[in-house]
Short mmCIF file of C-alpha atoms in Angstrom, two decimals:
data_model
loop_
_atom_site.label_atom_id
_atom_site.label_comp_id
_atom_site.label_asym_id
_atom_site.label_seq_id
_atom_site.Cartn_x
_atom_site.Cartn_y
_atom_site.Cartn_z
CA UNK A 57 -29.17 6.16 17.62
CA UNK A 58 -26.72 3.84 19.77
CA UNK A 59 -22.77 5.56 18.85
CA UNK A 60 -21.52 2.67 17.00
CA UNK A 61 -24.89 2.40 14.78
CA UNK A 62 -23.80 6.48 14.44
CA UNK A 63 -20.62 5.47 13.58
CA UNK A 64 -21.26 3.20 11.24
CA UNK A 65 -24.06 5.32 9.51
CA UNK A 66 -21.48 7.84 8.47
CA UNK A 67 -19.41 5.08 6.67
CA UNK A 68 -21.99 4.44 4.09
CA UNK A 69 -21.83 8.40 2.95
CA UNK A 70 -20.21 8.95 -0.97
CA UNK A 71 -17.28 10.11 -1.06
CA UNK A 72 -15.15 11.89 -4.38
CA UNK A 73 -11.56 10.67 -4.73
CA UNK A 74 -9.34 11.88 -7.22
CA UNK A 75 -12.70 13.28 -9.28
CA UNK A 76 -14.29 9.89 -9.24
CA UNK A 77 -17.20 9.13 -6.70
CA UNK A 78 -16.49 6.14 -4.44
CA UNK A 79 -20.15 4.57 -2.92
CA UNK A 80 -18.90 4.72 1.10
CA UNK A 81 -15.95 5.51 2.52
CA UNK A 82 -14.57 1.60 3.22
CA UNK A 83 -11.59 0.82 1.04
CA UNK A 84 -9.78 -2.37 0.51
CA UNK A 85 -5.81 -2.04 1.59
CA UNK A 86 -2.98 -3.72 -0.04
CA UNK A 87 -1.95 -6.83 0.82
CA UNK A 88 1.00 -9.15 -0.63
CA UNK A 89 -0.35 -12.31 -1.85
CA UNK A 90 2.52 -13.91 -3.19
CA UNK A 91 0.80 -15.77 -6.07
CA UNK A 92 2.10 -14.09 -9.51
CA UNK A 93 3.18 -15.94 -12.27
CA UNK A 94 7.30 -16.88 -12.22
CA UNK A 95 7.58 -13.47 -14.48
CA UNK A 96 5.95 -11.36 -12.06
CA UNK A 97 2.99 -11.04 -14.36
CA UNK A 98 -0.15 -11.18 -11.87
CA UNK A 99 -1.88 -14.65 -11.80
CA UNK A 100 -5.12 -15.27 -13.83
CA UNK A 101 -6.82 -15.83 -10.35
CA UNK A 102 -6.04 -12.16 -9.59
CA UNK A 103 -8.67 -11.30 -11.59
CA UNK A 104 -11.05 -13.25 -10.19
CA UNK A 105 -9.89 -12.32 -6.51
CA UNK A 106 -10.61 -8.43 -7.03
CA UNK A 107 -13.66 -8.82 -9.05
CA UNK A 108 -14.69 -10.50 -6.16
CA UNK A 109 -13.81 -7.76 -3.57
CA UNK A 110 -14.84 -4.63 -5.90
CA UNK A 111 -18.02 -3.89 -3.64
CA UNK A 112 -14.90 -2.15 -0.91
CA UNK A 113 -15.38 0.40 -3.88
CA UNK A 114 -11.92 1.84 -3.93
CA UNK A 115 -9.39 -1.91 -4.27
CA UNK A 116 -5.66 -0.63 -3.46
CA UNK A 117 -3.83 -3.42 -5.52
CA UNK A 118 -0.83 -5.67 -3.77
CA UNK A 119 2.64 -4.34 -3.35
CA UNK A 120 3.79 -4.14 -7.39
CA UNK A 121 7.17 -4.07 -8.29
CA UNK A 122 8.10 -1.27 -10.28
CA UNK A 123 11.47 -2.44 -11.28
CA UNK A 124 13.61 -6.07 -11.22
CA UNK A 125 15.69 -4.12 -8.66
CA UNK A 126 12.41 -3.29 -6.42
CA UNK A 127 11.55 -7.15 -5.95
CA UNK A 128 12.30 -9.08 -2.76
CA UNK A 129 9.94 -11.54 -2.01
CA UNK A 130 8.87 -14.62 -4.17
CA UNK A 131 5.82 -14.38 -6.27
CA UNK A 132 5.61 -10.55 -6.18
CA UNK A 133 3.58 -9.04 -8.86
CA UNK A 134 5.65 -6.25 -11.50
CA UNK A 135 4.45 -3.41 -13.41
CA UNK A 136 7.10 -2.97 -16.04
CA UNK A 137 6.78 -5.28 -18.55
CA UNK A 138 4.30 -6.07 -21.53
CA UNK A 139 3.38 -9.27 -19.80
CA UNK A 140 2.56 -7.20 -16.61
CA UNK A 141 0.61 -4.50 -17.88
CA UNK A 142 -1.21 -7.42 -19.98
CA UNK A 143 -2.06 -9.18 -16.80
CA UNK A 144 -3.27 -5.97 -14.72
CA UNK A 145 -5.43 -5.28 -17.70
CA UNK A 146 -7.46 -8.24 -16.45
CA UNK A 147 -7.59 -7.37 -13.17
CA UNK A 148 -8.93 -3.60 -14.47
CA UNK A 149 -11.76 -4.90 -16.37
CA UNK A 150 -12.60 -6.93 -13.55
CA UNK A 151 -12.59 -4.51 -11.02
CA UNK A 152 -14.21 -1.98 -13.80
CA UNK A 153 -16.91 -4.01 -14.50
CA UNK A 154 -18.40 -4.00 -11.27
CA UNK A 155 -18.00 -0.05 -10.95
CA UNK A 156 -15.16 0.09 -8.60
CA UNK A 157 -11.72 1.58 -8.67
CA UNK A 158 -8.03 -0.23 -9.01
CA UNK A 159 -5.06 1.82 -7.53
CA UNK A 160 -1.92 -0.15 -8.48
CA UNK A 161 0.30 -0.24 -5.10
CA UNK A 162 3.58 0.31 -6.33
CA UNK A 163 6.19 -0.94 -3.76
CA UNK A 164 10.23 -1.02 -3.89
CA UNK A 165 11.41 -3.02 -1.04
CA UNK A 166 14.66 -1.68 -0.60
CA UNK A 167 16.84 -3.85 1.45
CA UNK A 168 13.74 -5.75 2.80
CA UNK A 169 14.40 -8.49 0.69
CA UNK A 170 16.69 -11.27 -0.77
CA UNK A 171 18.41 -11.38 -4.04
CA UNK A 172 17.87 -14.81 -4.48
CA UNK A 173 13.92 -13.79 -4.85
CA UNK A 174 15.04 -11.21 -7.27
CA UNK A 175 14.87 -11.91 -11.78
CA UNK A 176 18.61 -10.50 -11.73
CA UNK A 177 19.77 -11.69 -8.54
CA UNK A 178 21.75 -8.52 -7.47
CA UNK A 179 22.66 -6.95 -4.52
CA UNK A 180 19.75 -5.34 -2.66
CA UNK A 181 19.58 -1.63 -3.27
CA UNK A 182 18.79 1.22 -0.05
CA UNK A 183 19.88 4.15 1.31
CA UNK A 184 23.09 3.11 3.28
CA UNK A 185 24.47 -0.47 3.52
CA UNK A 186 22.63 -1.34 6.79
CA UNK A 187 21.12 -4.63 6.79
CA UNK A 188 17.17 -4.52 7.81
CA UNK A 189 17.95 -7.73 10.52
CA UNK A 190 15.17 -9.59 9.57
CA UNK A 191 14.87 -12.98 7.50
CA UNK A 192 13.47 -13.71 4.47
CA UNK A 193 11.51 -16.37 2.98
CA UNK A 194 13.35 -17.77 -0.25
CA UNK A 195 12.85 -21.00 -2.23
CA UNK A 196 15.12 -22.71 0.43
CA UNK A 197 13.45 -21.08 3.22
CA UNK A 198 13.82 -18.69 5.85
CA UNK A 199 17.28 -16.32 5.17
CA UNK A 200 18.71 -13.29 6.97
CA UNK A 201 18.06 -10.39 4.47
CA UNK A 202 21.75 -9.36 3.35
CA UNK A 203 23.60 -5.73 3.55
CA UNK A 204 22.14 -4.12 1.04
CA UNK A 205 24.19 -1.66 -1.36
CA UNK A 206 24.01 1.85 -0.95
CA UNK A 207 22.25 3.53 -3.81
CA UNK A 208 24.75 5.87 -5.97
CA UNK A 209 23.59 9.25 -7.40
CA UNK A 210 22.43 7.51 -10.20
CA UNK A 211 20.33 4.87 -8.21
CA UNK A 212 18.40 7.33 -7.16
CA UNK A 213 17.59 9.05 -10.09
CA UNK A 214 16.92 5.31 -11.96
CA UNK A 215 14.97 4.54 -9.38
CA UNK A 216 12.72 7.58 -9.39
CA UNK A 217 12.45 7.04 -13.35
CA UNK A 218 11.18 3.55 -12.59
CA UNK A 219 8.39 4.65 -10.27
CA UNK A 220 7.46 7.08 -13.02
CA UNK A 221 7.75 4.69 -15.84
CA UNK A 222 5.93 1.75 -13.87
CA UNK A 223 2.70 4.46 -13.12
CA UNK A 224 2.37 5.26 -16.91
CA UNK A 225 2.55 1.75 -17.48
CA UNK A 226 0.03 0.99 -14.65
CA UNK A 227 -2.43 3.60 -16.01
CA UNK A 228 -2.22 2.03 -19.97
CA UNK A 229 -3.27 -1.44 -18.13
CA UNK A 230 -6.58 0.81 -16.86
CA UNK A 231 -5.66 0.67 -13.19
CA UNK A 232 -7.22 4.27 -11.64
CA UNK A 233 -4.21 5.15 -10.14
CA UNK A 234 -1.31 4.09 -7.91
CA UNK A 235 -0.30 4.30 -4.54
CA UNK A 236 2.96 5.11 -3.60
CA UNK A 237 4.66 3.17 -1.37
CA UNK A 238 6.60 4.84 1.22
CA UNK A 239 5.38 2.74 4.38
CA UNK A 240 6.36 -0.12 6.08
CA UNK A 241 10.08 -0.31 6.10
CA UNK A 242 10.21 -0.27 2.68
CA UNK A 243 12.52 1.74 0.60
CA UNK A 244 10.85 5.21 0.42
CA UNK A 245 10.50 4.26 3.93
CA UNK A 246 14.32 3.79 4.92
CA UNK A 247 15.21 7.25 3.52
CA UNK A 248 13.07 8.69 6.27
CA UNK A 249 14.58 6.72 9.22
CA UNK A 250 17.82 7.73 10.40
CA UNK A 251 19.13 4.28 11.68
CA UNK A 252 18.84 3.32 8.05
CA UNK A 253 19.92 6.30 6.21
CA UNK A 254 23.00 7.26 6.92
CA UNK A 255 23.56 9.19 4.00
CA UNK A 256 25.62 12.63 4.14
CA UNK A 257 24.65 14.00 0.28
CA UNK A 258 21.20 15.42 -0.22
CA UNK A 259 19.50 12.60 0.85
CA UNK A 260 20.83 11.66 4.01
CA UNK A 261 20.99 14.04 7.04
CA UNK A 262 18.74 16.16 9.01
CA UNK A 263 15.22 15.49 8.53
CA UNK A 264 14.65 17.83 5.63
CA UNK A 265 17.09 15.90 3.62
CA UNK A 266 15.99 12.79 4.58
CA UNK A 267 12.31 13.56 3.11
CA UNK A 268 13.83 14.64 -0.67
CA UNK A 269 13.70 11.21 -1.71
CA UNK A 270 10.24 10.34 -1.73
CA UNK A 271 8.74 13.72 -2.73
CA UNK A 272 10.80 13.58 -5.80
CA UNK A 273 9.34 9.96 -6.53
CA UNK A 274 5.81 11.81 -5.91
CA UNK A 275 6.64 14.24 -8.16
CA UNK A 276 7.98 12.39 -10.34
CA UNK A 277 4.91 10.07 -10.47
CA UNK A 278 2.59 13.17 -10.89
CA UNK A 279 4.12 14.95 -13.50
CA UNK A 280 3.69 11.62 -15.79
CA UNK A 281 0.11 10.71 -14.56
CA UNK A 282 -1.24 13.48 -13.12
CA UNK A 283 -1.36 13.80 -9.52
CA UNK A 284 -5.69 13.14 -8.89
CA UNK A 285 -3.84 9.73 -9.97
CA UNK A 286 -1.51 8.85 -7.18
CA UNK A 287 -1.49 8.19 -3.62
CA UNK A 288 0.95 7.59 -1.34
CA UNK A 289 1.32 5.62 1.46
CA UNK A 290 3.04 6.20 5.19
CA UNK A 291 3.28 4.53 8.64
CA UNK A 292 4.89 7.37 10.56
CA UNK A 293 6.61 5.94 14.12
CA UNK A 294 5.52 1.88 12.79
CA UNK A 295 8.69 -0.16 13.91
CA UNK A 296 8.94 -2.60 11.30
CA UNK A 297 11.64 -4.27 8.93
CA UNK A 298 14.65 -2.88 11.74
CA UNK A 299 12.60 0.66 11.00
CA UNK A 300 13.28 2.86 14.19
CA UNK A 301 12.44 6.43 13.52
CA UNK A 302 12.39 7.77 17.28
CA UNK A 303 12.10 11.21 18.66
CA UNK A 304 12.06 12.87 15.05
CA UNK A 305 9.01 11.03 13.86
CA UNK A 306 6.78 13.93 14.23
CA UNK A 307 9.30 16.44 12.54
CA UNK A 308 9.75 14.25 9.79
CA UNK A 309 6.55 13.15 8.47
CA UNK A 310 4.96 17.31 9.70
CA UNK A 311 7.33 18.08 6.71
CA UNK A 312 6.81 15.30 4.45
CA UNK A 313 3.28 15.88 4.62
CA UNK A 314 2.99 19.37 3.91
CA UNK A 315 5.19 18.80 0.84
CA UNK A 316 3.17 16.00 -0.38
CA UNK A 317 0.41 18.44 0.31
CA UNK A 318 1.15 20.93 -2.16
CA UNK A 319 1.33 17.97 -5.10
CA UNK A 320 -2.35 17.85 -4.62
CA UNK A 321 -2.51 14.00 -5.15
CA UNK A 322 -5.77 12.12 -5.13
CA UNK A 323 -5.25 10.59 -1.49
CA UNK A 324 -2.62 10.31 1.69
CA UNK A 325 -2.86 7.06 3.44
CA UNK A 326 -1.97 6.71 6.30
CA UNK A 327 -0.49 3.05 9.05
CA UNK A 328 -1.74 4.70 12.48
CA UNK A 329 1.00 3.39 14.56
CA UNK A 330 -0.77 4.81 17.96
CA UNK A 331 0.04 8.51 18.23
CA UNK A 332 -3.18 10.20 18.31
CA UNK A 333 -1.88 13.82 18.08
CA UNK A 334 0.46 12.74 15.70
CA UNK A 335 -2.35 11.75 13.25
CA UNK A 336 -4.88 14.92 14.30
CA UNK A 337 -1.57 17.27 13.39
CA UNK A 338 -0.86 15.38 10.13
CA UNK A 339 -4.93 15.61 9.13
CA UNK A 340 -4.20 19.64 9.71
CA UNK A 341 -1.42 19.48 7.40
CA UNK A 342 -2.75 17.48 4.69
CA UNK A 343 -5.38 19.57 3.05
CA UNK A 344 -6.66 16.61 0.59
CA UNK A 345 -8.61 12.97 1.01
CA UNK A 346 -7.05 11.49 3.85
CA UNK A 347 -7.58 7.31 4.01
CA UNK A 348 -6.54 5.74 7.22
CA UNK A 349 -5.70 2.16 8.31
CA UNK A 350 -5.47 0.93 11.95
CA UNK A 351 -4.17 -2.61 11.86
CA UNK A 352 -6.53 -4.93 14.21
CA UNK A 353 -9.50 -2.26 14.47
CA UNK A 354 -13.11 -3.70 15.80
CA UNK A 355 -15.24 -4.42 13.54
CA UNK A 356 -17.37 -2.51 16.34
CA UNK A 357 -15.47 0.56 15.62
CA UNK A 358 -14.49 0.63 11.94
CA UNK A 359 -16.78 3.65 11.31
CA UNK A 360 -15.02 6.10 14.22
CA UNK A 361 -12.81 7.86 12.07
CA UNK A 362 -15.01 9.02 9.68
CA UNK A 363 -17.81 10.08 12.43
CA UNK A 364 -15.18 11.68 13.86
CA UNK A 365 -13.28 13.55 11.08
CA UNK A 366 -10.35 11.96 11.51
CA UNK A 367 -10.19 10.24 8.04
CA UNK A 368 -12.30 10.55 4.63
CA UNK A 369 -11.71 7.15 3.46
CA UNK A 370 -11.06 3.97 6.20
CA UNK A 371 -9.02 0.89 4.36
CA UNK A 372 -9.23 -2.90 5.92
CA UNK A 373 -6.87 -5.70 5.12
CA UNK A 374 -7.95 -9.28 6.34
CA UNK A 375 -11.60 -8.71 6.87
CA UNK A 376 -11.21 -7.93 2.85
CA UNK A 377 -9.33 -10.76 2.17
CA UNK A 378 -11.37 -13.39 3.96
CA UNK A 379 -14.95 -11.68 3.37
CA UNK A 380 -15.52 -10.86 -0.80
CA UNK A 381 -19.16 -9.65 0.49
CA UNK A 382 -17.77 -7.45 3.46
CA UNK A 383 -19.70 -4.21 2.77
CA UNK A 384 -23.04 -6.47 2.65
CA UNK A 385 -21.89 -8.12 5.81
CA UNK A 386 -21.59 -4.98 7.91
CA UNK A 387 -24.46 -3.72 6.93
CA UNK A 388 -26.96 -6.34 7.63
CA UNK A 389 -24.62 -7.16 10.63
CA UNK A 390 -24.13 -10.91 9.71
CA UNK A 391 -21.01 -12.55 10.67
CA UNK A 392 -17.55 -12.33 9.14
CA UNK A 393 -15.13 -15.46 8.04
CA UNK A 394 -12.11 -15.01 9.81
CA UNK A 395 -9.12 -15.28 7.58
CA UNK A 396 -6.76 -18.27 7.26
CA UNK A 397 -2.79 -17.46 7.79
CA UNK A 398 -1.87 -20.54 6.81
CA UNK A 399 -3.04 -19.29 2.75
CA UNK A 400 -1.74 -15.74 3.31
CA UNK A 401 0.89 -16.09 0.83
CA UNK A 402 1.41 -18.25 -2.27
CA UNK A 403 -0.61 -21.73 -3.24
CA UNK A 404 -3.30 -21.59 -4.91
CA UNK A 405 -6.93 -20.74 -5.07
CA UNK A 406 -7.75 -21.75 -1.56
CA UNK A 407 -7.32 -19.05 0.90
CA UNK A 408 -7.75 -17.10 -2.57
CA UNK A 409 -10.92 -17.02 -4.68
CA UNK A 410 -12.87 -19.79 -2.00
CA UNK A 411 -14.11 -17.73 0.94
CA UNK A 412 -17.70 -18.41 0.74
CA UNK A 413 -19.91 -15.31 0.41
CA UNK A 414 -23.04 -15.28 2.78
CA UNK A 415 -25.43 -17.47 0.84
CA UNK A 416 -23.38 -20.13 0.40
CA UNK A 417 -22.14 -19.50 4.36
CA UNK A 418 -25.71 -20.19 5.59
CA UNK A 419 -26.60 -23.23 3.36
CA UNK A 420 -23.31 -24.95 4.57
CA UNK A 421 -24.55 -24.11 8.21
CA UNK A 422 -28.21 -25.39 8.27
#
């Protein structure tokens, strides 16, 4: 058998995540879509657009907002209203019906944001009052995200009461679980990076202090939902949103990890930034189901990891978004739609719910 037919063999094995059996190991990663409703109550179409997807098996939902302060984008979806856990219900059943699993995504942004995007229009919370130096898309456009303010004592322990309070609510709208979000130069994300915490109390610091922060969110999240419930998401050394975590990258997230470990939490997943060794130690260190995402993979070599231990579970962004029939696809080798940027974020259905599925591909070919 040629090594990429190998390869890909091994990604159509079962797999067990968090006590419920998963078809293959090829999950769906979150992606921001922008379309919720003004309340931040996911769009009717949402439904539709992860029904249609739920043959990935395991669907990791969009970046959710567990709080009015965790919102900094336009058209962000919420958890923590009855509005929102109306509208994920939807989206459950959807996803349920066709036999796969939702994980909620839920995702503070910190001071990636702007307030004017916000339902309260505050001040951006993070960890020290270092602007991100990126812009932001608002209503009027483009705009430089602002200094944020630096969370108090009692920021912190709101906001970890949030993340707990937006999982319980996440679980009574059916959702399977959530995922953590602690990647990506978000907020869990700039506690870990030194040029944006500058913090000298119990969160700020060396890198053992730096780490506190998001393992008491975990924990936090666990204790209300039990922890075959949550994941949690990283990108160790991925320079994004003015993230820079340099030489301390591997010292950090070695300790992180084996924290997070002993939570025994339904899945770790992890942004490969590059670092090969850096991955292979945190695999060691992990001692649960590890799902891994490389951004821009071959289709050619999507199955690797799993042949090769590296991962348990392998998530895919775009070739989700643009191909609602992906798992079929790759298996019968038939070609993929490539996705539109132009319909990334916000609009409507198109660039949504419209990517044709193979039958309908071929008839508009011949």
């Amino acid at each position: 058998m040629p090594a990429q037919e190998h390869s890909m063999a091994h990604l159509w094995s079962p797999f067990t995540l968090g006590g419920k059996p998963l078809p293959h190991r090829l999950a769906m990663a979150a992606m921001t879509r922008g379309r919720a409703l003004p309340d931040g109550t996911p769009h009717p179409d949402a439904a539709i657009y992860y029904g249609q997807r739920a043959g990935l098996g395991l669907l990791i939902a969009e970046g959710t907002q567990p709080s009015a302060d965790g919102q900094g984008y336009l058209s962000t979806p919420g958890i923590y209203t009855d509005a929102h856990v109306a509208g994920w219900q939807r989206v459950a059943d959807a996803v349920h019906e066709r036999k796969a699993l939702l994980f909620i995504q839920l995702m503070h942004v910190g001071r990636m944001g702007h307030p004017e995007n916000t339902p309260h229009h505050r001040q951006m919370l993070a960890p020290s009052a270092i602007a991100a130096g990126v812009d932001i898309f608002t209503a009027e456009g483009m705009k430089p995200a602002p200094i944020p303010r630096e969370m108090s004592s009692g920021d912190i322990r709101q906001t970890i009461v949030d993340f707990a309070a937006a999982a319980r609510r996440a679980i009574d709208a059916g959702a399977d679980g959530v995922e953590i979000h602690a990647a990506n130069g978000y907020l869990l994300h700039q506690f870990l990076a030194a040029n944006a915490n500058h913090r000298d109390d119990a969160y700020g610091g060396d890198s053992l202090r730096r780490v506190r922060f998001p393992l008491e969110v975990a924990a936090a999240v666990a204790k209300v939902i039990g922890p075959q419930h949550v994941g949690i998401r990283i990108s160790p050394g991925l320079k994004i949103g003015g993230i820079a975590e340099g030489e301390e990258t591997p010292e950090v997230y070695r300790h992180l990890v084996r924290q997070l470990s002993r939570l025994q939490l339904a899945y770790l997943h992890i942004t490969h930034a590059g670092d090969e060794d850096h991955l292979a130690s945190l695999r060691q260190d992990w001692h649960g189901p590890l799902v891994v995402n490389r951004p821009g993979r071959a289709r050619s070599d999507i199955g690797e990891d799993i042949a090769a231990g590296v991962a348990d579970v392998v998530s895919v962004g775009r070739m989700a978004l643009a191909n609602t029939d992906l798992v079929e696809r790759l298996k019968t080798e038939q070609p993929l739609n490539e996705a539109n940027p132009a319909t990334f974020y916000g609009g409507g259905a198109a660039g949504y719910i419209d990517y044709p599925m193979m039958e309908a591909a071929a008839a508009q070919s011949a």
